Amino acid sequence: MQLLRYCVGLDISKDSLQVCLSVIDADGRVVVKGSTKVANKVTTFGQLVQWVTRHRKLDDLPLRYVMESTGVYHEAVAWFLYQHDQAVSILLPNKAKHYLKSLGYKSKNDKIDAQGLARMGLEQQLTLWKPLSKNIYSLRMLTRQHQRFQELKTQCRNQQHALDYSALGDDFLVKQNTKLLAVYDQQLEALERAIQQLIKDDEVLHLQVKRLIAIKGLALLSVAVLIAETNGFEGFTNQRQLVSYAGYDVIENQSGNRSGKTRISKKGNSRIRRILHLPAFNAVRFGEPTCQALFERVYQRTNYKMKAYVAVQKKLLLLAYAVWRHEVDYNPSYFMSQSRIGKKIVPTSGTTQDQSTVVGLSFG
């Protein structure tokens, strides 16, 4: 029996790690080699590696660790394994959940989940995880804090509106809400300054952000969220992966003669869709050529403005991805001219590039 590779499934909770080591052979059979449980603490992660080494009889076979992204509880062990040169894959919980259902398990517990993750890592080609850089990790915490405060501010304003129009007002509550709104405004301004300073202190990040905010509709905060939530667009090899990650991929509902509604999946990072909502309006309002043309085309075809604005959101995401990935300055007039295909172009940075090197031709 020829063995091919090992995989360690980790079912992670706040306090513990349920571990399962499995191996697959050339015939596709998966065999569990051992299971254990360790505490979810940095001091015990070394014991985890030692346990895997003892039960892994063939050191020359590839080994991978597979886990779900469970809030922040998986981050410590993922960082530890990555720093010790271990291959790590992190899955979205819904993807792992549907895979386990497909195996026909009727029961559910930590041990079964760990076995399922190990089996999934053996049977599928999963993407290797790469951690955020320190600055992008800090940027993500700042932008998410900004979102939380903005949501609290909106909630407070709605409460204030309800008090203003209620039959019996309460001056004490009105004063409290007024003070809270002032605090939220102060903290939001402080967060925006911190985001701006972090980007300014990183020379590479500052240059890339400067290129992105040249796209009409995208401001500093929206660009910061895009960078933070996509890890600087790291790990995306094509546009389809990015579109799916953000939840803009299209779901069809058709069978035989029946044709249901076609919509976006929304199975992705909701923070990206949230931050691109207002920039899409601004891109059309202020005449971003590519976005405005797309809006008019989709609106004319569907007669739904929001469908057209969602298409513009997707367009802005892909434009940002193109500019970031190829490190070129944004030239809005270029995307409006299909007659330039195959010719030389001159980006605004002054360097001459072949048309094929500047992405975005397929965004229309």
XYZ file of C-alpha atoms in Angstrom:
364
model
C 0.000 0.000 0.000
C 1.555 3.264 -1.189
C 0.819 6.222 1.058
C 0.621 9.669 -0.542
C 0.317 12.358 2.141
C -0.734 13.176 5.700
C -3.196 15.736 6.912
C -4.005 17.049 10.396
C -7.540 18.281 10.994
C -7.965 20.814 13.797
C -11.390 21.551 15.243
C -10.796 24.705 17.256
C -12.681 26.162 20.203
C -11.774 28.886 22.676
C -10.117 26.483 25.117
C -9.032 23.414 23.149
C -7.902 21.911 19.841
C -9.370 18.579 18.754
C -6.686 16.947 16.585
C -6.972 14.177 14.004
C -4.081 12.838 11.903
C -5.105 10.958 8.739
C -3.309 9.541 5.705
C -4.433 8.712 2.163
C -3.098 5.951 -0.070
C -2.825 5.581 -3.850
C -6.297 3.968 -4.023
C -7.915 6.981 -2.341
C -8.527 5.268 0.995
C -8.286 7.538 4.038
C -7.098 6.026 7.322
C -7.122 7.769 10.709
C -3.714 7.375 12.382
C -4.562 9.004 15.681
C -6.657 11.562 17.575
C -5.920 13.736 20.596
C -6.907 16.937 22.315
C -4.665 19.791 23.458
C -5.277 23.162 25.055
C -5.600 26.178 22.781
C -2.570 27.929 24.278
C 0.739 28.954 22.769
C 2.574 26.928 25.424
C 0.943 23.676 24.241
C 1.344 24.115 20.484
C 4.794 22.531 20.718
C 3.159 19.411 22.181
C 0.841 19.324 19.167
C 3.775 19.283 16.742
C 5.546 16.607 18.793
C 2.421 14.406 18.837
C 2.075 14.683 15.054
C 5.771 13.827 14.609
C 5.426 10.660 16.732
C 2.400 9.380 14.801
C 3.736 10.360 11.388
C 5.746 7.266 10.481
C 6.957 8.466 7.070
C 8.705 11.826 7.371
C 9.195 12.194 3.612
C 5.440 12.401 2.895
C 3.822 15.859 2.626
C 1.943 17.101 5.680
C -0.727 19.781 5.935
C -2.802 21.264 8.758
C -6.439 22.153 8.008
C -8.695 24.259 10.236
C -11.745 26.511 10.073
C -11.651 30.256 10.543
C -13.384 30.480 13.920
C -13.347 34.156 14.831
C -9.896 34.812 16.299
C -9.456 31.475 18.108
C -7.612 29.874 15.173
C -5.130 32.710 14.638
C -2.600 31.800 17.353
C -2.125 28.184 16.266
C -2.102 29.155 12.579
C 0.664 31.717 13.191
C 2.637 29.208 15.282
C 2.485 26.512 12.592
C 3.342 28.976 9.815
C 6.379 30.241 11.736
C 7.532 26.599 12.092
C 7.377 26.075 8.308
C 4.216 23.961 8.354
C 1.701 24.008 5.484
C -1.611 25.438 6.730
C -5.014 25.760 5.051
C -7.854 27.761 6.620
C -11.416 27.142 5.419
C -14.621 29.107 5.670
C -16.973 27.360 8.140
C -19.812 26.974 5.616
C -17.503 25.197 3.132
C -16.401 22.670 5.761
C -19.985 22.261 6.977
C -21.318 21.346 3.529
C -18.430 18.944 2.943
C -19.138 17.108 6.214
C -22.807 16.844 5.265
C -21.806 15.271 1.953
C -19.990 12.492 3.865
C -23.298 11.384 5.373
C -22.433 11.882 9.049
C -25.583 11.888 11.175
C -23.856 12.912 14.393
C -21.759 15.989 15.038
C -19.043 16.500 17.626
C -15.505 17.864 17.797
C -13.882 14.524 16.991
C -16.019 13.976 13.888
C -15.378 17.545 12.722
C -11.613 17.083 13.085
C -11.754 13.837 11.100
C -13.799 15.543 8.394
C -11.322 18.422 8.100
C -8.416 15.971 7.814
C -10.252 14.014 5.137
C -11.077 17.200 3.262
C -7.412 18.209 3.272
C -6.445 14.827 1.809
C -9.112 14.627 -0.895
C -9.070 18.238 -2.103
C -6.389 20.643 -3.303
C -6.796 23.400 -0.724
C -5.161 26.801 -0.936
C -2.229 27.398 1.385
C -2.780 30.095 3.979
C -0.483 33.091 4.151
C -0.714 35.455 7.151
C -1.319 39.157 6.943
C 1.615 41.499 7.149
C 1.875 43.423 10.402
C 0.708 46.719 8.886
C -2.220 45.184 7.022
C -3.247 43.281 10.168
C -3.240 46.575 12.088
C -5.117 48.230 9.235
C -7.787 45.534 9.386
C -8.293 46.056 13.126
C -8.574 49.828 12.646
C -11.056 49.613 9.757
C -13.221 47.054 11.555
C -13.252 49.235 14.672
C -14.285 52.160 12.483
C -17.163 50.090 11.095
C -18.326 49.112 14.585
C -18.328 52.722 15.777
C -20.125 53.855 12.625
C -22.846 51.263 13.221
C -23.181 52.337 16.859
C -23.436 55.959 15.762
C -26.192 55.095 13.285
C -28.048 53.174 15.993
C -27.755 56.133 18.353
C -29.033 58.546 15.701
C -32.033 56.298 15.058
C -32.812 56.273 18.788
C -32.501 60.050 18.828
C -34.923 60.295 15.910
C -37.425 58.046 17.722
C -37.197 60.214 20.848
C -37.698 63.410 18.864
C -40.965 62.129 17.387
C -42.287 60.122 20.364
C -45.463 61.178 22.161
C -43.652 61.688 25.456
C -40.012 62.752 25.119
C -37.339 62.341 27.756
C -34.802 65.153 28.123
C -32.354 62.941 30.036
C -32.196 60.367 27.227
C -31.897 63.092 24.617
C -28.876 64.564 26.436
C -27.310 61.122 26.760
C -27.688 60.430 23.052
C -26.275 63.843 22.185
C -23.185 63.154 24.289
C -22.817 59.668 22.794
C -22.987 61.059 19.261
C -20.243 63.540 20.116
C -18.077 60.711 21.515
C -18.614 58.559 18.425
C -17.715 61.465 16.141
C -14.545 62.085 18.134
C -13.512 58.428 18.071
C -14.274 58.050 14.369
C -12.068 61.040 13.592
C -9.286 59.540 15.727
C -9.567 56.219 13.898
C -9.436 57.934 10.511
C -6.278 59.793 11.564
C -4.724 56.526 12.759
C -5.557 54.824 9.445
C -4.098 57.721 7.499
C -0.920 57.731 9.605
C -0.429 53.969 9.294
C -0.664 54.175 5.502
C 1.631 57.201 5.394
C 4.317 55.436 7.448
C 4.412 52.467 5.043
C 6.128 53.683 1.876
C 4.921 50.845 -0.365
C 1.391 50.921 1.006
C 1.256 54.706 0.659
C 2.194 54.558 -3.021
C -0.378 51.872 -3.803
C -3.146 53.710 -1.938
C -2.309 56.883 -3.841
C -2.869 54.998 -7.084
C -6.202 53.561 -5.934
C -7.765 56.805 -4.708
C -7.224 58.211 -8.205
C -10.293 56.147 -9.185
C -13.309 58.435 -8.781
C -15.551 57.155 -6.013
C -12.836 55.452 -3.968
C -11.664 57.456 -0.955
C -8.998 56.669 1.616
C -11.294 54.747 3.965
C -12.858 52.592 1.247
C -9.417 51.773 -0.172
C -8.112 50.932 3.313
C -10.977 48.478 3.856
C -10.377 46.809 0.478
C -6.694 46.354 1.265
C -7.316 45.124 4.816
C -10.060 42.646 3.938
C -8.230 41.155 0.941
C -4.754 41.089 2.561
C -3.474 43.418 -0.118
C -5.163 41.237 -2.792
C -2.748 38.452 -1.814
C -3.629 34.943 -2.892
C -6.001 35.876 -5.720
C -4.729 34.540 -9.027
C -7.624 35.806 -11.141
C -10.654 38.074 -11.060
C -13.154 35.242 -10.519
C -11.591 34.310 -7.187
C -11.783 37.902 -5.956
C -15.385 38.307 -7.138
C -16.373 35.093 -5.351
C -14.525 36.130 -2.181
C -16.493 39.385 -2.085
C -19.823 37.661 -2.805
C -20.425 39.305 -6.172
C -20.489 36.015 -8.098
C -23.781 35.368 -9.909
C -26.114 32.530 -8.913
C -28.483 31.154 -11.539
C -31.784 29.483 -10.696
C -32.878 27.607 -13.795
C -34.163 24.100 -14.432
C -35.889 22.900 -17.617
C -38.453 25.492 -18.679
C -38.369 27.173 -15.294
C -36.240 30.276 -14.966
C -35.938 31.870 -11.527
C -34.222 35.040 -10.427
C -30.509 35.506 -11.076
C -28.711 37.302 -8.267
C -25.354 37.687 -6.605
C -24.480 35.040 -4.028
C -23.536 37.345 -1.117
C -21.530 34.343 0.127
C -18.391 36.273 0.850
C -16.861 39.173 2.724
C -19.762 41.475 3.557
C -17.412 44.285 4.634
C -16.201 44.670 1.061
C -19.752 44.960 -0.292
C -20.661 47.387 2.477
C -17.736 49.736 1.860
C -18.326 49.775 -1.925
C -21.986 50.782 -1.620
C -21.506 54.561 -1.466
C -18.420 54.661 -3.752
C -20.578 53.122 -6.493
C -23.035 56.030 -6.219
C -20.194 58.547 -6.259
C -18.454 56.922 -9.214
C -21.603 57.328 -11.311
C -22.426 60.758 -9.914
C -18.976 62.223 -10.575
C -18.669 60.650 -14.004
C -16.091 57.893 -13.691
C -16.165 56.940 -17.418
C -16.002 53.158 -17.095
C -18.455 52.982 -14.197
C -20.901 55.453 -15.717
C -21.000 53.578 -19.013
C -21.558 50.278 -17.173
C -24.336 51.783 -15.047
C -26.197 53.129 -18.075
C -25.845 49.840 -19.943
C -27.111 47.671 -17.076
C -29.899 50.088 -16.159
C -31.111 50.207 -19.757
C -31.166 46.410 -19.938
C -32.750 45.646 -16.536
C -34.580 48.869 -15.617
C -33.335 48.380 -12.004
C -30.989 51.023 -10.665
C -29.716 48.920 -7.764
C -28.671 46.122 -10.128
C -26.708 48.694 -12.088
C -25.098 50.073 -8.917
C -24.131 46.550 -7.781
C -22.464 46.047 -11.161
C -20.548 49.277 -10.543
C -19.465 47.997 -7.103
C -18.005 44.915 -8.749
C -16.333 47.099 -11.373
C -14.663 49.272 -8.722
C -13.368 46.174 -6.937
C -11.823 44.820 -10.132
C -10.361 48.181 -11.093
C -8.689 48.393 -7.679
C -7.390 44.834 -8.078
C -5.971 45.644 -11.515
C -4.196 48.816 -10.408
C -2.814 47.156 -7.263
C -1.637 43.981 -8.942
C 0.146 45.631 -11.868
C 1.342 48.696 -9.919
C 0.322 51.179 -12.621
C -1.368 54.540 -12.342
C -5.031 54.557 -13.248
C -5.844 55.948 -16.692
C -9.659 56.308 -17.000
C -9.646 57.138 -20.695
C -7.851 53.892 -21.531
C -10.722 51.664 -20.421
C -13.217 53.515 -22.627
C -11.363 52.820 -25.872
C -11.663 49.245 -27.181
C -9.926 50.279 -30.391
C -6.591 50.343 -28.558
C -6.434 46.582 -28.125
C -3.056 45.307 -29.285
C -1.434 48.744 -29.412
C 1.129 50.420 -27.225
C -0.203 52.611 -24.427
C 1.404 55.159 -22.175
C 0.225 55.000 -18.539
C 0.138 58.202 -16.537
C 3.351 57.177 -14.794
C 5.163 57.840 -18.060
C 6.410 54.300 -18.763
C 5.448 52.528 -21.985
C 3.780 49.157 -21.632
C 2.170 46.711 -23.996
C -1.607 46.683 -23.774
C -1.620 43.088 -22.556
C 0.273 44.055 -19.393
C -2.386 46.478 -18.171
C -5.348 44.519 -16.911
C -8.930 45.658 -16.962
C -9.743 44.969 -20.605
C -12.349 42.391 -19.623
C -14.046 44.550 -16.983
C -16.730 45.914 -19.278
